[in-house]
Every structure is written in structure tokens, then in C-alpha cells.
Coordinates of C-alpha atoms in Angstrom, one line a residue:
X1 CA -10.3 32.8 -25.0
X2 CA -7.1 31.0 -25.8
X3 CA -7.6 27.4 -24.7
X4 CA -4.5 25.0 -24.2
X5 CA -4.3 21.2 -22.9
X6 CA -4.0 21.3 -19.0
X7 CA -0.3 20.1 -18.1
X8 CA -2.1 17.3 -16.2
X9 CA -3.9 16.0 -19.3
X10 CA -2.2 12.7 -20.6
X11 CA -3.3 11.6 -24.3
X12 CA -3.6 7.9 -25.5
X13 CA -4.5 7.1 -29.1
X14 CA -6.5 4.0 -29.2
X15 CA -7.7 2.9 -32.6
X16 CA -10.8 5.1 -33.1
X17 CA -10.9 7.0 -30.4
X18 CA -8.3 9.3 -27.6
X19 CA -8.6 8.7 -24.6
X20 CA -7.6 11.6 -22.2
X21 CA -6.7 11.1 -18.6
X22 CA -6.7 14.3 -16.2
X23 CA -4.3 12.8 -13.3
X24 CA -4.7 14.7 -10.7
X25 CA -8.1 14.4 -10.8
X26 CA -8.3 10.7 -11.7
X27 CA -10.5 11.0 -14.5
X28 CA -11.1 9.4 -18.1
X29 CA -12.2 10.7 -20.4
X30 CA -13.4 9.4 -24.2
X31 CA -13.2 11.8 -27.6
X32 CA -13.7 10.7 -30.9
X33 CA -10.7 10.5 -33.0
X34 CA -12.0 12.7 -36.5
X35 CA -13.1 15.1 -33.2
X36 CA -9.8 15.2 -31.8
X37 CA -8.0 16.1 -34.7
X38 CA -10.7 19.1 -35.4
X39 CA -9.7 19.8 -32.1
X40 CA -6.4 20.3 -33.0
X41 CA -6.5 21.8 -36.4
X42 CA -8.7 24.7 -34.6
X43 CA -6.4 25.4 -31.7
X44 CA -8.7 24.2 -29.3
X45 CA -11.2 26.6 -29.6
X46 CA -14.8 27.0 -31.5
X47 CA -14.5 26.7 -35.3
X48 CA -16.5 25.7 -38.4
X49 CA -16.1 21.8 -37.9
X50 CA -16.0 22.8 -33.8
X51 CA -19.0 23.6 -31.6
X52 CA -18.9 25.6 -28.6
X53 CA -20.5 23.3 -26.6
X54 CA -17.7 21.0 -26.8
X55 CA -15.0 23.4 -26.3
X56 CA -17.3 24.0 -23.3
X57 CA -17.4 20.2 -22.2
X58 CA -13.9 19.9 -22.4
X59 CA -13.2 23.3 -20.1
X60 CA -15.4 21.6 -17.0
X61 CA -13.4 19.0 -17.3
X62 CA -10.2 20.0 -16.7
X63 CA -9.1 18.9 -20.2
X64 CA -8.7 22.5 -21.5
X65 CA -7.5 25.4 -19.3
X66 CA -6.5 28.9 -20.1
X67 CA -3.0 29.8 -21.4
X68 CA -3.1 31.7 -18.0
X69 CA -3.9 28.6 -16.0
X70 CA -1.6 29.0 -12.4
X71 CA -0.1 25.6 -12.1
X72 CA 0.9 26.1 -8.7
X73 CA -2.0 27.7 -7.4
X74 CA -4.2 24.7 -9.0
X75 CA -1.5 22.1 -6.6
X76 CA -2.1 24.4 -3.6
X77 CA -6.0 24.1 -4.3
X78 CA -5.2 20.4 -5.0
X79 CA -3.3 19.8 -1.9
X80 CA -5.8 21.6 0.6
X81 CA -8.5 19.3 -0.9
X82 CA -7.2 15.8 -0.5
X83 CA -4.4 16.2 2.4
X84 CA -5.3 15.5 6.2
X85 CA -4.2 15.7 9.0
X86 CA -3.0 12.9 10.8
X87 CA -5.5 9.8 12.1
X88 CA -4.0 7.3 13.9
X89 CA -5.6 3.9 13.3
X90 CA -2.5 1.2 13.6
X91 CA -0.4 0.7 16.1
X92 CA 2.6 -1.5 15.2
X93 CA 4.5 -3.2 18.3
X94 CA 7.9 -4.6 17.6
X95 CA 7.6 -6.8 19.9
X96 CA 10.7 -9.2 18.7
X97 CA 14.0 -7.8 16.8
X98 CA 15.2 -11.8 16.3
X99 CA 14.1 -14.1 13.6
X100 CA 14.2 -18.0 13.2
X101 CA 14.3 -17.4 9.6
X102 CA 16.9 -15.9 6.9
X103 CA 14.9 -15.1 4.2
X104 CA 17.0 -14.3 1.5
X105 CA 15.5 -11.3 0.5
X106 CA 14.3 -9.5 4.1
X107 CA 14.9 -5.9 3.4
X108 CA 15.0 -5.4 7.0
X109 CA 18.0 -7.8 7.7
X110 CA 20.3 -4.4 7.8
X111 CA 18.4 -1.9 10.3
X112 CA 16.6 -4.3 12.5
X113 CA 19.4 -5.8 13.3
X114 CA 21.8 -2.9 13.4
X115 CA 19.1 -1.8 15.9
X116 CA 19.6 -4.8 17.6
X117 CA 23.4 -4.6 17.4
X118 CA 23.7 -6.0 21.6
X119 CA 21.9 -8.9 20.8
X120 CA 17.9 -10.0 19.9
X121 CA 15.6 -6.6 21.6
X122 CA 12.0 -7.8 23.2
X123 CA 9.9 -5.6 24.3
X124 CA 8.6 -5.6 27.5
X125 CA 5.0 -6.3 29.4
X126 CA 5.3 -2.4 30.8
X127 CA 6.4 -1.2 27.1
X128 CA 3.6 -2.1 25.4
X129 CA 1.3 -1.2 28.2
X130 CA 2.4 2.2 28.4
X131 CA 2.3 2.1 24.0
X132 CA -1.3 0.5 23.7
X133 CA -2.8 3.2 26.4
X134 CA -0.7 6.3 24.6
X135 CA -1.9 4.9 21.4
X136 CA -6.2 4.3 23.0
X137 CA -5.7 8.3 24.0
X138 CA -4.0 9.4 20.7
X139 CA -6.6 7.3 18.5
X140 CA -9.7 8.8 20.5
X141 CA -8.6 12.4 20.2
X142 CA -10.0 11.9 16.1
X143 CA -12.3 9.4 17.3
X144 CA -10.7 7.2 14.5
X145 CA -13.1 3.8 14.6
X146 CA -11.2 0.2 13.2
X147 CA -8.8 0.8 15.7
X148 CA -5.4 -2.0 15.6
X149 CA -2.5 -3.1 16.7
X150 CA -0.3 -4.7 15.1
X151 CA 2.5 -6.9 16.5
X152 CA 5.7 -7.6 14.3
X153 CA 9.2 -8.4 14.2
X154 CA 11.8 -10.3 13.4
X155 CA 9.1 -13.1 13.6
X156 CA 6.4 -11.5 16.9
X157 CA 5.5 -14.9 18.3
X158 CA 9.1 -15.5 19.5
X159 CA 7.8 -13.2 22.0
X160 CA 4.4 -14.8 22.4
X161 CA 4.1 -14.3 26.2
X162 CA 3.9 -10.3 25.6
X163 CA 0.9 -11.3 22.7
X164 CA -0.7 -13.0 25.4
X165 CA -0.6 -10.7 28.1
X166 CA -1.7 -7.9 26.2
X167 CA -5.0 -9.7 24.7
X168 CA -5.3 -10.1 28.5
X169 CA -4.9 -6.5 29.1
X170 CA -6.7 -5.2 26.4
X171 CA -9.7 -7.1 27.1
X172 CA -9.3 -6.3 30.8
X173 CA -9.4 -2.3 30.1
X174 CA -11.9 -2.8 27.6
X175 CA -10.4 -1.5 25.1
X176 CA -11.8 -1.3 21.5
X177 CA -8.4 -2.7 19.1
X178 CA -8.7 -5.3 16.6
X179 CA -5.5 -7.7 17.1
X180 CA -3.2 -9.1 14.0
X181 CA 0.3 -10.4 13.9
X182 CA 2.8 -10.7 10.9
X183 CA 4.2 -13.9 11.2
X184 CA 6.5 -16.5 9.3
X185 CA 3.7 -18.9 10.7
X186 CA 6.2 -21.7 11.9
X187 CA 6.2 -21.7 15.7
X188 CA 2.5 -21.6 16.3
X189 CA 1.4 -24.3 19.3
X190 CA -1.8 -25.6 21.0
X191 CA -1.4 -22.4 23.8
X192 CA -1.2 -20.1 21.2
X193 CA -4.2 -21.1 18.8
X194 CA -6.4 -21.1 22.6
X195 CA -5.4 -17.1 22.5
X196 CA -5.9 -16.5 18.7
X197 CA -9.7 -18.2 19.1
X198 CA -10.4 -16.7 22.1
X199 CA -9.6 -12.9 20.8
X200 CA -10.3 -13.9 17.3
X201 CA -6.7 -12.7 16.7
X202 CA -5.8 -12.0 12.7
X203 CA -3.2 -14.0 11.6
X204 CA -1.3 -12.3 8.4
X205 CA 1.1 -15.6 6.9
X206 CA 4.0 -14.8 4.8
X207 CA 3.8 -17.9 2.2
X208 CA 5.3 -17.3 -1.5
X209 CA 3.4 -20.0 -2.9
X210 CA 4.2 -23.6 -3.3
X211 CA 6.5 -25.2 -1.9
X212 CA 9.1 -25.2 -4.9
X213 CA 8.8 -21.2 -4.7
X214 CA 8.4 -21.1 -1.3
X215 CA 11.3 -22.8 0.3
X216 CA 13.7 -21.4 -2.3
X217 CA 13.9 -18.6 0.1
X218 CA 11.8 -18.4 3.2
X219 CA 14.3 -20.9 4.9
X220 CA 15.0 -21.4 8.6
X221 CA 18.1 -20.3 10.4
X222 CA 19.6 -23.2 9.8
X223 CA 18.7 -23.1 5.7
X224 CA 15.8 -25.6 5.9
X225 CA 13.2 -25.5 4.3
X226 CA 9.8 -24.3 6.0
X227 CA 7.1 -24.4 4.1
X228 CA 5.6 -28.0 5.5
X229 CA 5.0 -26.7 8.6
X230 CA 4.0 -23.1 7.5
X231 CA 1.4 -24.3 5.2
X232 CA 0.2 -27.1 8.0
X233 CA 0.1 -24.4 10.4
X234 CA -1.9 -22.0 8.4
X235 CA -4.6 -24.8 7.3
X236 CA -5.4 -25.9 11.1
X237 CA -5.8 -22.1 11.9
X238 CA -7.9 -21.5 9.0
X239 CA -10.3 -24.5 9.9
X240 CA -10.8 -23.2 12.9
X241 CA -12.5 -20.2 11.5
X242 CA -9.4 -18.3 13.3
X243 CA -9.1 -14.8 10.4
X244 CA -6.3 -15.8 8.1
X245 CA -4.8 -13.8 5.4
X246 CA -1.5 -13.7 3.4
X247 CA 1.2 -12.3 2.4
X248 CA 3.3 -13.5 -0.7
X249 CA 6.4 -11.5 -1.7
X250 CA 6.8 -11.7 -5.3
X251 CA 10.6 -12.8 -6.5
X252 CA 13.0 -13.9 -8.8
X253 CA 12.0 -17.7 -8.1
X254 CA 8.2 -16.9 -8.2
X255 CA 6.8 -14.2 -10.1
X256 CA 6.4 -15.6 -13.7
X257 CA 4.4 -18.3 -12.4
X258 CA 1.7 -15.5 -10.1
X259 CA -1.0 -17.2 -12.1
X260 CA -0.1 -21.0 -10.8
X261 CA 0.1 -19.4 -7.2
X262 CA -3.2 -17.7 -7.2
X263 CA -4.8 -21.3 -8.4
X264 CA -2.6 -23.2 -5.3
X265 CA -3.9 -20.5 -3.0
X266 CA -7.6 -20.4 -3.9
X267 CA -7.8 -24.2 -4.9
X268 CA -5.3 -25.3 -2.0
X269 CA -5.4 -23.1 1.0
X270 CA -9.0 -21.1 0.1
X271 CA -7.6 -17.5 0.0
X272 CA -10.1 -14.8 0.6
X273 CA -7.5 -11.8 1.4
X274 CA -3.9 -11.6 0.3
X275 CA -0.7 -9.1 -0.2
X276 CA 1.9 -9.2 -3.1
X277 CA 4.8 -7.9 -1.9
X278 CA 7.3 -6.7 -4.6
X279 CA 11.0 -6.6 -3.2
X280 CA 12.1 -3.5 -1.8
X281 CA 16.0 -2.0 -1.3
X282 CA 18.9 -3.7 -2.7
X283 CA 17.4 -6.9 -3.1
X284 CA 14.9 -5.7 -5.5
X285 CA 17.7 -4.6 -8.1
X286 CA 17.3 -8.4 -9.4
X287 CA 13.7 -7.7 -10.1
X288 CA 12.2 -6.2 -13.0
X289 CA 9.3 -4.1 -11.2
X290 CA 7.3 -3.5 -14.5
X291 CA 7.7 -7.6 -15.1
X292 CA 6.5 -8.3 -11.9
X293 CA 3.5 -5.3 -12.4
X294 CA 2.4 -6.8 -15.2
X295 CA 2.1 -10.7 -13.8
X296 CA 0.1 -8.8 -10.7
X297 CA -2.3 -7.1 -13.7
X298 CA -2.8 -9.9 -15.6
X299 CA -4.3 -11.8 -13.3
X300 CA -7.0 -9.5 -11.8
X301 CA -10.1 -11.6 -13.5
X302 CA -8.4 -14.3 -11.7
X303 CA -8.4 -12.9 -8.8
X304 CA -11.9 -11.2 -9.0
X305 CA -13.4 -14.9 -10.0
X306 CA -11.8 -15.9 -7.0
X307 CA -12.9 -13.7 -4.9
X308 CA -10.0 -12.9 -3.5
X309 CA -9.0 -9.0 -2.5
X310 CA -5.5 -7.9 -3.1
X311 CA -5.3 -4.7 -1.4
X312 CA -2.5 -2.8 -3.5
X313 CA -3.9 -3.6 -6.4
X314 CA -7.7 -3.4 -6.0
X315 CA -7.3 0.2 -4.2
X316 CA -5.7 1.7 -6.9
X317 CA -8.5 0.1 -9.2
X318 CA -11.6 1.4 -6.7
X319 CA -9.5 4.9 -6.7
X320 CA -9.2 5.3 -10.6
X321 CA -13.2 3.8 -11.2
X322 CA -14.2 6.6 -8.7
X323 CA -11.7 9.2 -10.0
X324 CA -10.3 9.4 -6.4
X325 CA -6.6 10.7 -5.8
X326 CA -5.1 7.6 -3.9
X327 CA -3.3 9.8 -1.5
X328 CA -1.5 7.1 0.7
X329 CA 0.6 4.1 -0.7
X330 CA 1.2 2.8 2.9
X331 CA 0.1 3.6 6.5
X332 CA 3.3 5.1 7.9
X333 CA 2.0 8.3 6.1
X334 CA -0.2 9.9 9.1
X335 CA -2.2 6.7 9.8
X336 CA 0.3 4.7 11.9
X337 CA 3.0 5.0 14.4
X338 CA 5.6 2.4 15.3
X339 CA 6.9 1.1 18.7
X340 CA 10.5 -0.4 19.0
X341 CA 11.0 -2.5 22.0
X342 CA 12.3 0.3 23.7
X343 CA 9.7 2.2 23.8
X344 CA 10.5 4.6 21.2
X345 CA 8.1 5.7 19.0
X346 CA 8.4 6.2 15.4
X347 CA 6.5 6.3 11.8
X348 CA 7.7 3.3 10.3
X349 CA 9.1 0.0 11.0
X350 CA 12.0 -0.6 8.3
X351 CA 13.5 2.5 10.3
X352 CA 13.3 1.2 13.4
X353 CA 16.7 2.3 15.1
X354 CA 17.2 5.5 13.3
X355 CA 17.2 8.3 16.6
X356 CA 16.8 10.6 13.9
X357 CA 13.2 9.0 13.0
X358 CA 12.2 7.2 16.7
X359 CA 12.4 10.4 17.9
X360 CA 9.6 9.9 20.2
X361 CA 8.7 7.4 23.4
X362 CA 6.0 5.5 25.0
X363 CA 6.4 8.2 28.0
X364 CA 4.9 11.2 26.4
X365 CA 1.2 12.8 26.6
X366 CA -0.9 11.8 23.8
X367 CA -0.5 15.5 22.9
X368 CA 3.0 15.6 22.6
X369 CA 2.7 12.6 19.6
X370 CA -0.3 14.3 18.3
X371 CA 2.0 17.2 17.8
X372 CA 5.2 15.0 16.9
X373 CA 7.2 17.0 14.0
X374 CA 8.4 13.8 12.5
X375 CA 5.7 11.8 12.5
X376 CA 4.1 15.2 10.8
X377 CA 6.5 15.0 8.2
X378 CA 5.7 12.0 7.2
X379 CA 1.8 12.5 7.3
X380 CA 2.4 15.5 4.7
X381 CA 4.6 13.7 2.4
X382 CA 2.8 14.3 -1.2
X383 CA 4.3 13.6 -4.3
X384 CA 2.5 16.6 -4.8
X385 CA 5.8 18.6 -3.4
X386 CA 8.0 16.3 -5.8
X387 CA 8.4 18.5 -8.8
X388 CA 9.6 15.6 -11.1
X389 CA 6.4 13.5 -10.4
X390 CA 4.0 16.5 -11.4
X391 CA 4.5 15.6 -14.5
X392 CA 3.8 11.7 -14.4
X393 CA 0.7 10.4 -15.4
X394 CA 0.2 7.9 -12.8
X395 CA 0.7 10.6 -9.8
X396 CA -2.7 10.1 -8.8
X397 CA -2.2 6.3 -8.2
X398 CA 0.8 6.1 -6.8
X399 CA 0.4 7.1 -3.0
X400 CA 3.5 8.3 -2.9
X401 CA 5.1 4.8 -2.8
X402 CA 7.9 3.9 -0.2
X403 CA 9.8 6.3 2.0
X404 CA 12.3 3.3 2.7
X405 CA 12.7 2.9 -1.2
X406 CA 13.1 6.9 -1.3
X407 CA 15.7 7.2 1.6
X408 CA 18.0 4.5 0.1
X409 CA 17.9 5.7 -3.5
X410 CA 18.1 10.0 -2.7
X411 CA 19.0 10.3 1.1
X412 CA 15.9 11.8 1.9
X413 CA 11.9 10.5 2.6
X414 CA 10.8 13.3 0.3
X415 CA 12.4 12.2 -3.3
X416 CA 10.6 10.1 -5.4
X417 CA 10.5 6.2 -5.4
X418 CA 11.5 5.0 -8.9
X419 CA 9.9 1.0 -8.2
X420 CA 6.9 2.8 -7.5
X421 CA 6.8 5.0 -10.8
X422 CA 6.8 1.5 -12.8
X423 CA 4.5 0.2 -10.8
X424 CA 1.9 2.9 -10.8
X425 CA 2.4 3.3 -14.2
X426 CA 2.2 -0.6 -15.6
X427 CA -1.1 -0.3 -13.7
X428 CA -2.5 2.6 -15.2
X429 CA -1.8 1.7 -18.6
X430 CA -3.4 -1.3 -18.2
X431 CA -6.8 0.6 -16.5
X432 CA -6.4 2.7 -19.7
X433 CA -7.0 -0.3 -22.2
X434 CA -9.5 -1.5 -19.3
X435 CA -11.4 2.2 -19.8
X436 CA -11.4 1.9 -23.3
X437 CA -12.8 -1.9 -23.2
X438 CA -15.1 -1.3 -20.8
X439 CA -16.6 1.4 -18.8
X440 CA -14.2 4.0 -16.3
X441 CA -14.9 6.4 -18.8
X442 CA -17.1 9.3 -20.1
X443 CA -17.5 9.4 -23.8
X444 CA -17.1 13.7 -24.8
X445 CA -19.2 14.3 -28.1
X446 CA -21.1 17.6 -27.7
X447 CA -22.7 18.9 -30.7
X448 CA -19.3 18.3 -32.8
X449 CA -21.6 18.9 -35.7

């Protein structure tokens, strides 16, 4: 047999041992250096200084395959295993194309308000009614449980009267959704927090951290500053045991300091679930990605003696401990659809406007989206089918990353997202030094004699 290293076998040195990382099948695995190098010497195959039982070990592993091994058929085998078909468990309302803030870095200043190019859209009582009862009939077709929607702008509670009427009619209809709204936080009133308690609405807050990094760029429409009455907001919702989380968008004014924020957040505002946000489009050019990656990594003790759950992060860990291909970076990929405030029906929000990608509407049979072509595409959107990620190491951690990042850089949804390579990557090198530190790891001896 004539043995070679698999093309998705990724070799780090480390002192007095290699570590090898298959990464397609998210696995680590441990080899003693003076046993790597017989390795090596003997061509990968049995020797004097080589048992067979560790050229065996290393063959059901993955590590060594055949010099006939069929790279493509091993993706097709690949892709049949981990892709799925479409499960529809969020459904985003835009409810609201107008903002009273100008956040200096909103990525969706350009299409949201290009869509909005007559003047601020808000969607309609009979909109989302038609939208929440397509989405109840799309949802139960895969009997998908957790079901949500998901109301967002511009800033949602400008159009607070829809919010309302809809926790009305969802209740009403009896209808099994889970309720959250993105929100700048700023306009919430007595009425409103009688609605949040009453339907135990989840509140998602976008605060970047004090008020110093805060206010240097969530500002109002009239540049003031907001975070007084963001932060006052989001501590009388909180006491009242209303769900809370939040989102902080890491920036040039606030990501050196991540481990400051994390203290003001736990120590300050008691944090249990929260989203770092890395810029996206033109305004992440100022950002370093793998700077800002790195910040995010080294505070993970932090954040695990805080108890606080960062989802981008901590799925990516739970994928690589459990040597699970982390298939989707974001829920526009086959797990939710998108509602404009016309009624038209697309896969993600930072598109919203684009005929070419709302190609759908509120009006049609549950079938007809079930069988939507675009919101397909999107489903089956693998990195997999990128042919200059197959060779990455982090492709089994990177979910694909952004289409939005990917149409603005190539033209196309199905081209790579470079902020995502140095993300995926920053992380996996660091769960690399974590394998070899710790655990994540299986340690490949066999009788090496």
C-alpha cells in the first residue's frame, strides 16, 4: 500500500509532539514527535522503527489515505452527510426601514435605505399577518420545534403598534412562536414593557460597552449621544425578569479594551447571553479582523467564569470539542426567511430590496416557498463548492461566513468571505494550543516499538 497524508490533514509542530487536524472532519489528533519523524523517514508505511498497528491507527483516521484517494468523491460523500435540506425556524419581520439612530458603522445604511428610496417603509397589520401564518404552515411542514419571529429594522419599535398587534394575534391563533426584537433600546415606554411582560418578549440590545465606547458611535439622529438612556432602558427591563440579551459590535473605538467590556457587562448590567459583532462591508476595511479575533479569544475564561454564552464563538468551540462540521455561520442559510414591509419574502435582511433576492411574497402557498429556488440556493451554499477554501484548515469552522461580505467583495453569494477566513482561522489556532494544553485531542501511539 502506498500511504500519503490526506489533503485535509493540517500539521502543527508543538514542542514534543505534532499535532494533526483532519478539517473536514473536525478532528485532533496527538503523535509523538521521534514518531512523527519515523513516520516520515519510512514513507508512511510499516518499517523497522514503524509498527503496523500505527500505520493502521492513522488510516481510520483519516490522517493517511491512499495515493488513489478520490478527493472529490470523499466531498460528495462529505456533502451528502452534513447538508440538509431547508428547516425554517426564524422568521424575520422588517417591520420598520427608518432609524432614529446613525450609527457610524451600520452596514445596512446603503440597501435599507435604497429600499426605502420613497421615504421610511412600515409594514403593515395585514403584511405580517399573511407572513406569520405562511411562515406557522412552512415551519410545520418539518415540524421544526423553537419556532421565532423576529422583528427588526431600521430600529422595530418605531413601528411598535404592528409588535403589539401581532403578540395579540399570535396569542389569539394560538400559535407556537417565541417573540424577540433587535432594538437600539432608546424608545421603550411604560405601554411597551406591559407587552414585553405579558408575552415574555426577548429583547436583543445593541450596547458597545461603556459609555466612552458606546456613544463614540451609536449616536442619535441628531449626533447625540444615547447610551444614558439605552443602558437605563435595558436595566428596568432586565429587573423585571423581561429576557434580555445583547449585542455589542466590536470597532475601532472599542475592541482593544473587549476585556474591560465583558467586566462592565457582567459586573454592571449582569450579562448572561451576548453577540460580538465584527464590522461587516466597507466599514470593516478599518478593522483588523484577526486583531479583533484574537481580543474575542482571549477572553473566553472570562467569559466562561462569567457565565456568559457568546454564541459565535462558543459554537465553533462545542463544534471543534465534538469534531462536528459547523455547517452554518448564520441562519439565512436554509433556517430563515426574511419579510420586507412589502411583503416580499427573501433569505436575508442586508438584501432587503434586491428583486433579484426578494423574489418571493407573503401571497404564496407554503409550498411554493418550500420550493423557492433562491431561498434554495442559499440553503446549499457550502464552502464545500468553493474550490479555494478546500484547502483551508479552518473550513470546518467557518460556516461559510457572510453572503453579504461575499456579494460585495466577488459579485456573487457563492465566493468566499475573506473576514471570515481570519476569523475561523485566529480561532482555530488558538483551539490548537487549547488541544495541546488540554484535552480536544486523541494521543496516536500504537505499538511504535
Amino acid at each position: 500500500m502506498n500511504n500519503v497524508i490526506s489533503p485535509f490533514i493540517h500539521v502543527r509542530e508543538m514542542n514534543d509532539s505534532v499535532i494533526l487536524f483532519h478539517s473536514l472532519d473536525v478532528k485532533t489528533f496527538s503523535v509523538p514527535r521521534d514518531l512523527w519523524e519515523r513516520l516520515r523517514e519510512a514513507n508512511y508505511a510499516p518499517s523497522d522503527s514503524i509498527s503496523q498497528s500505527a500505520i493502521d491507527a492513522l488510516i481510520d483516521r483519516g490522517v493517511l489515505v491512499d495515493k488513489s484517494f478520490n478527493r472529490s468523491r470523499y466531498l460528495d460523500s462529505k456533502k451528502k452527510s452534513i447538508q440538509k435540506r431547508p428547516q425554517y425556524k426564524y422568521l424575520y419581520l422588517i417591520s420598520e426601514t427608518s432609524c432614529n439612530f446613525s450609527c457610524k458603522y451600520c452596514v445596512y445604511d446603503g440597501e435599507i435605505k435604497r429600499s426605502s428610496a420613497g421615504g421610511a417603509r412600515r409594514m403593515s397589520d395585514e403584511v405580517a399577518k399573511k407572513a406569520v401564518l405562511q411562515f406557522d404552515e412552512v415551519s410545520n411542514a418539518d415540524r421544526v420545534q423553537g419556532r421565532y419571529i423576529v422583528y427588526y429594522g431600521g430600529e422595530p419599535l418605531l413601528n411598535f403598534p404592528l409588535i403589539k398587534t401581532m403578540c395579540d394575534f399570535v396569542e389569539s391563533e394560538r400559535l407556537n412562536f417565541k417573540t424577540t426584537i433587535m432594538t437600539n433600546g432608546s424608545l421603550i415606554n411604560e405601554d411597551m414593557i406591559e407587552t414585553f411582560d405579558k408575552y415574555r418578549v426577548h429583547l436583543a440590545f445593541s450596547i458597545d460597552g461603556n459609555q466612552i465606547h458606546h456613544d463614540g458611535m451609536r449616536v442619535d439622529n441628531s449626533l447625540n449621544p444615547t447610551f444614558n438612556k439605552v443602558v437605563s432602558n435595558f436595566k428596568r427591563i432586565s429587573s423585571l425578569g423581561i429576557p434580555v440579551s445583547v449585542s455589542c459590535t466590536l470597532h475601532a473605538n472599542n475592541y482593544r479594551e473587549l476585556p474591560y467590556i465583558i467586566d462592565y457587562f457582567h459586573n454592571e448590567l449582569n450579562v448572561r447571553n451576548l453577540g460580538f459583532n465584527i464590522v461587516h462591508g466597507k466599514h470593516g476595511k478599518e478593522l483588523y479582523v484577526e486583531d479583533v479575533t484574537q481580543c474575542i479569544v482571549k477572553c473566553f475564561h472570562k467569559l466562561i467564569e462569567y457565565k456568559m454564552y457568546e454564541g459565535r464563538l462558543m459554537e465553533r468551540v462545542k463544534s471543534f470539542a465534538n469534531s462536528s462540521f459547523f455547517l452554518r455561520n448564520c441562519a439565512s442559510y436554509g433556517r430563515k426567511y426574511v419579510v420586507d414591509p412589502d411583503g416580499r419574502v427573501g433569505p436575508c435582511h442586508a438584501f432587503a430590496g434586491d428583486s433579484n433576492c426578494f423574489d418571493n411574497n407573503v401571497d404564496q402557498s407554503a409550498q411554493e416557498i418550500l420550493n423557492s429556488t433562491t431561498l434554495a440556493a442559499w440553503n446549499y451554499r457550502s464552502v464545500l463548492d468553493v474550490e479555494e477554501c478546500l484547502s483551508c484548515p479552518a473550513i470546518g469552522l467557518c460556516g461559510g461566513g457572510c453572503a453579504y461580505n461575499s456579494f460585495r467583495e466577488s459579485g456573487t453569494i457563492f465566493a468566499k468571505d475573506s473576514g471570515i477566513c481570519k476569523y475561523a482561522n485566529t480561532i482555530l489556532e488558538w483551539l490548537l494550543q487549547e488541544a495541546r494544553e488540554n484535552i480536544f485531542k486523541e494521543v496516536i501511539g500504537g505499538d511504535s516499538r
